[in-house]
Short mmCIF file of N, CA and C in Angstrom, two decimals:
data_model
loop_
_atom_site.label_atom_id
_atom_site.label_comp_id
_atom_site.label_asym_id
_atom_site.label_seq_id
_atom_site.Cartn_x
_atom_site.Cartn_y
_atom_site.Cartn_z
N UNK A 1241 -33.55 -16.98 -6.95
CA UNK A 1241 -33.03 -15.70 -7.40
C UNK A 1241 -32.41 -14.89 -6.26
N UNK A 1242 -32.86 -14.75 -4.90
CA UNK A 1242 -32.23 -14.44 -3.79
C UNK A 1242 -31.07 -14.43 -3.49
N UNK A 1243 -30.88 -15.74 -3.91
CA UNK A 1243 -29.45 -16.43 -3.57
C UNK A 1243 -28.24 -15.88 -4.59
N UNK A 1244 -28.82 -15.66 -5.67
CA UNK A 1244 -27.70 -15.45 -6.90
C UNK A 1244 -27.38 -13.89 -6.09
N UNK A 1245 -28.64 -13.07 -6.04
CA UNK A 1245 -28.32 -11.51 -5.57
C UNK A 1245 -27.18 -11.92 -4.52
N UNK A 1246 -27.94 -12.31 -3.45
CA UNK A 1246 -26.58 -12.44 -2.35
C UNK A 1246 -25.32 -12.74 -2.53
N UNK A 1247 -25.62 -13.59 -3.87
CA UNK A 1247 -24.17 -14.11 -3.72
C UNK A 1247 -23.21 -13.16 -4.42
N UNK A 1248 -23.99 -12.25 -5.59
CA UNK A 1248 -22.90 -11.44 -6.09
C UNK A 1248 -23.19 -10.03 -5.25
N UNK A 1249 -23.47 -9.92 -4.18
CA UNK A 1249 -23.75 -8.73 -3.50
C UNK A 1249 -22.52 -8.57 -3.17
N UNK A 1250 -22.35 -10.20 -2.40
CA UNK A 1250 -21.44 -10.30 -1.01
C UNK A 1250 -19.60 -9.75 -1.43
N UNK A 1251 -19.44 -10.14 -3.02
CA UNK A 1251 -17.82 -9.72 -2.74
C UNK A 1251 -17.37 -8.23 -2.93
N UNK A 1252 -18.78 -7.22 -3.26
CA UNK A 1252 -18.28 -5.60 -3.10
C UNK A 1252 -17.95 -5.37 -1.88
N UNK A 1253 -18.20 -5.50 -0.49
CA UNK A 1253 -18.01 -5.13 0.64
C UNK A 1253 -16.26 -4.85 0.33
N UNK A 1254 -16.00 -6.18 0.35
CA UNK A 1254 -14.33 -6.23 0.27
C UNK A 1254 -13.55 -5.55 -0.65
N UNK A 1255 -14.40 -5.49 -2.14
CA UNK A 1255 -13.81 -4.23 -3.05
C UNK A 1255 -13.60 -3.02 -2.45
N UNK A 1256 -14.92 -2.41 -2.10
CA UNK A 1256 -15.02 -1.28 -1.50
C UNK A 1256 -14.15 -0.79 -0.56
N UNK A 1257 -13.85 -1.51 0.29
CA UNK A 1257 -12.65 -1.69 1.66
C UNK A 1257 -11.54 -1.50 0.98
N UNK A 1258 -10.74 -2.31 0.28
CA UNK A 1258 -9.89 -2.28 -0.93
C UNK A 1258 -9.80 -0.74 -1.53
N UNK A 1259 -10.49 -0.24 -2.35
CA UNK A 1259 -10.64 1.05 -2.88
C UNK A 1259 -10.63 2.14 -1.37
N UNK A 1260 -11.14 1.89 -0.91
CA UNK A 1260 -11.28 2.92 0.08
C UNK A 1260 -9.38 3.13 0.56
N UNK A 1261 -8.56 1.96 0.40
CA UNK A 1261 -7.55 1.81 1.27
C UNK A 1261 -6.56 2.30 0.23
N UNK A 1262 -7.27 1.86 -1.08
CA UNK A 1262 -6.03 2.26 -2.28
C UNK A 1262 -6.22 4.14 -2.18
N UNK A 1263 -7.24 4.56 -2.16
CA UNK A 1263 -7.69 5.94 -2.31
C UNK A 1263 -6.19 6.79 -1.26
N UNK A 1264 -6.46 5.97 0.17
CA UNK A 1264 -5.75 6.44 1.27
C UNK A 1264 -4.27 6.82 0.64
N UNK A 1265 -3.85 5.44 0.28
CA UNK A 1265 -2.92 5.21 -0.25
C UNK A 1265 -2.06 6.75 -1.19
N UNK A 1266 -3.02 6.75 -2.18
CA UNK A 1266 -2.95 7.85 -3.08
C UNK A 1266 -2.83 8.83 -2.48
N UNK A 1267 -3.39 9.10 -1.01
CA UNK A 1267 -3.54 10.39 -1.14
C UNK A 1267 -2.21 10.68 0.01
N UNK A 1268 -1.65 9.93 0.75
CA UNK A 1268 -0.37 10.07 1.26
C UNK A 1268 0.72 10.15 0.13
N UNK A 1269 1.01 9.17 -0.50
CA UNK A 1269 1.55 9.40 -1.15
C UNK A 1269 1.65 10.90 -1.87
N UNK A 1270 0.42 11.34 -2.63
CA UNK A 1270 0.66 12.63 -2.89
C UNK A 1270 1.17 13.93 -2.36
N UNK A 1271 0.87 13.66 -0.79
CA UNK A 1271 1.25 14.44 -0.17
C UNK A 1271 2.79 14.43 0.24
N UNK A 1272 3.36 13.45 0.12
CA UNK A 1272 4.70 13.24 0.67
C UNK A 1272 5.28 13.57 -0.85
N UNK A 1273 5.14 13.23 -2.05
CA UNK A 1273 5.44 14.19 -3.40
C UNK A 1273 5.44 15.58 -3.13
N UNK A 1274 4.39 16.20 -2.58
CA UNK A 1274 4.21 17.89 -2.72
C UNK A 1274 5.18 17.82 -1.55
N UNK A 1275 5.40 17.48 -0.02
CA UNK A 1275 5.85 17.94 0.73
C UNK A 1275 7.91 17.91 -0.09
N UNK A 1276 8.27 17.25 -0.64
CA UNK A 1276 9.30 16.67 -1.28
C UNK A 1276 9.42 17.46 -2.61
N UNK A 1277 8.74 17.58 -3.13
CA UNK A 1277 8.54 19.01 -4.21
C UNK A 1277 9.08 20.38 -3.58
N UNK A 1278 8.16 20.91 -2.46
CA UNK A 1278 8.18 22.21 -1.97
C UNK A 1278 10.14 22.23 -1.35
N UNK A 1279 10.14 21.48 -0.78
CA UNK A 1279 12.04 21.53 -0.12
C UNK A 1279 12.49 21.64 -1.59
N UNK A 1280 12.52 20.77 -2.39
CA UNK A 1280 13.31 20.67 -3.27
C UNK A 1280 13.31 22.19 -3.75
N UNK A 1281 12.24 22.88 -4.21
CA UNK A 1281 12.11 24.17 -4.38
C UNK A 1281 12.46 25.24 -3.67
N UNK A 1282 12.46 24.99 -2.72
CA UNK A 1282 13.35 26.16 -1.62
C UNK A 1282 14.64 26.43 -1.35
N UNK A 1283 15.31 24.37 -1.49
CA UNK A 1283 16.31 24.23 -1.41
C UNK A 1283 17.36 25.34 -2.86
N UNK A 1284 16.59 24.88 -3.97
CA UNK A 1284 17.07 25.63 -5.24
C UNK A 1284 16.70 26.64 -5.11
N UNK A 1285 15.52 27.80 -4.83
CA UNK A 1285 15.82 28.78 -4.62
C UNK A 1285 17.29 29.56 -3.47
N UNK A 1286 17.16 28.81 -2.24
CA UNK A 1286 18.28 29.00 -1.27
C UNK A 1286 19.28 29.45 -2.11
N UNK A 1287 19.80 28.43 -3.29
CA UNK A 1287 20.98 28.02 -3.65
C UNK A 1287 21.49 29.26 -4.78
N UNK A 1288 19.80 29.51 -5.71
CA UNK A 1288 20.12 30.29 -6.25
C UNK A 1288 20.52 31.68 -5.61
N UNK A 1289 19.90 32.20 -4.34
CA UNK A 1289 20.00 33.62 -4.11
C UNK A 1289 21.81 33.19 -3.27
N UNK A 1290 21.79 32.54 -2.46
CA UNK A 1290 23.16 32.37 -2.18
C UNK A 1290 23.11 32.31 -0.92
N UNK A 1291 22.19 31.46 -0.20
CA UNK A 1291 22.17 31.86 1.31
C UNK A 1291 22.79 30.54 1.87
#
């Protein structure tokens, strides 16, 4: 019975690593959306007032 535990213990490590990297992932990404959002919004305000 040891053995079965170990054996399905052993392939979360690498999920976890995985998720941890997809998380990263997400969260640059989001940020380069908002940073790309906010110009776009300034840019159109700029445009609207006339500067």
């Amino acid at each position: 019975m040891t053995m079965g535990k170990a054996r399905s213990a052993a392939p979360h490590w690498p999920n976890r690593a995985t998720a941890s990297t997809h998380v990263r992932q997400v969260t640059l990404v989001a940020l380069l959306v908002d940073v790309v959002y906010r110009v776009a919004i300034r840019s159109h305000v700029r445009r609207a007032i006339g500067i």
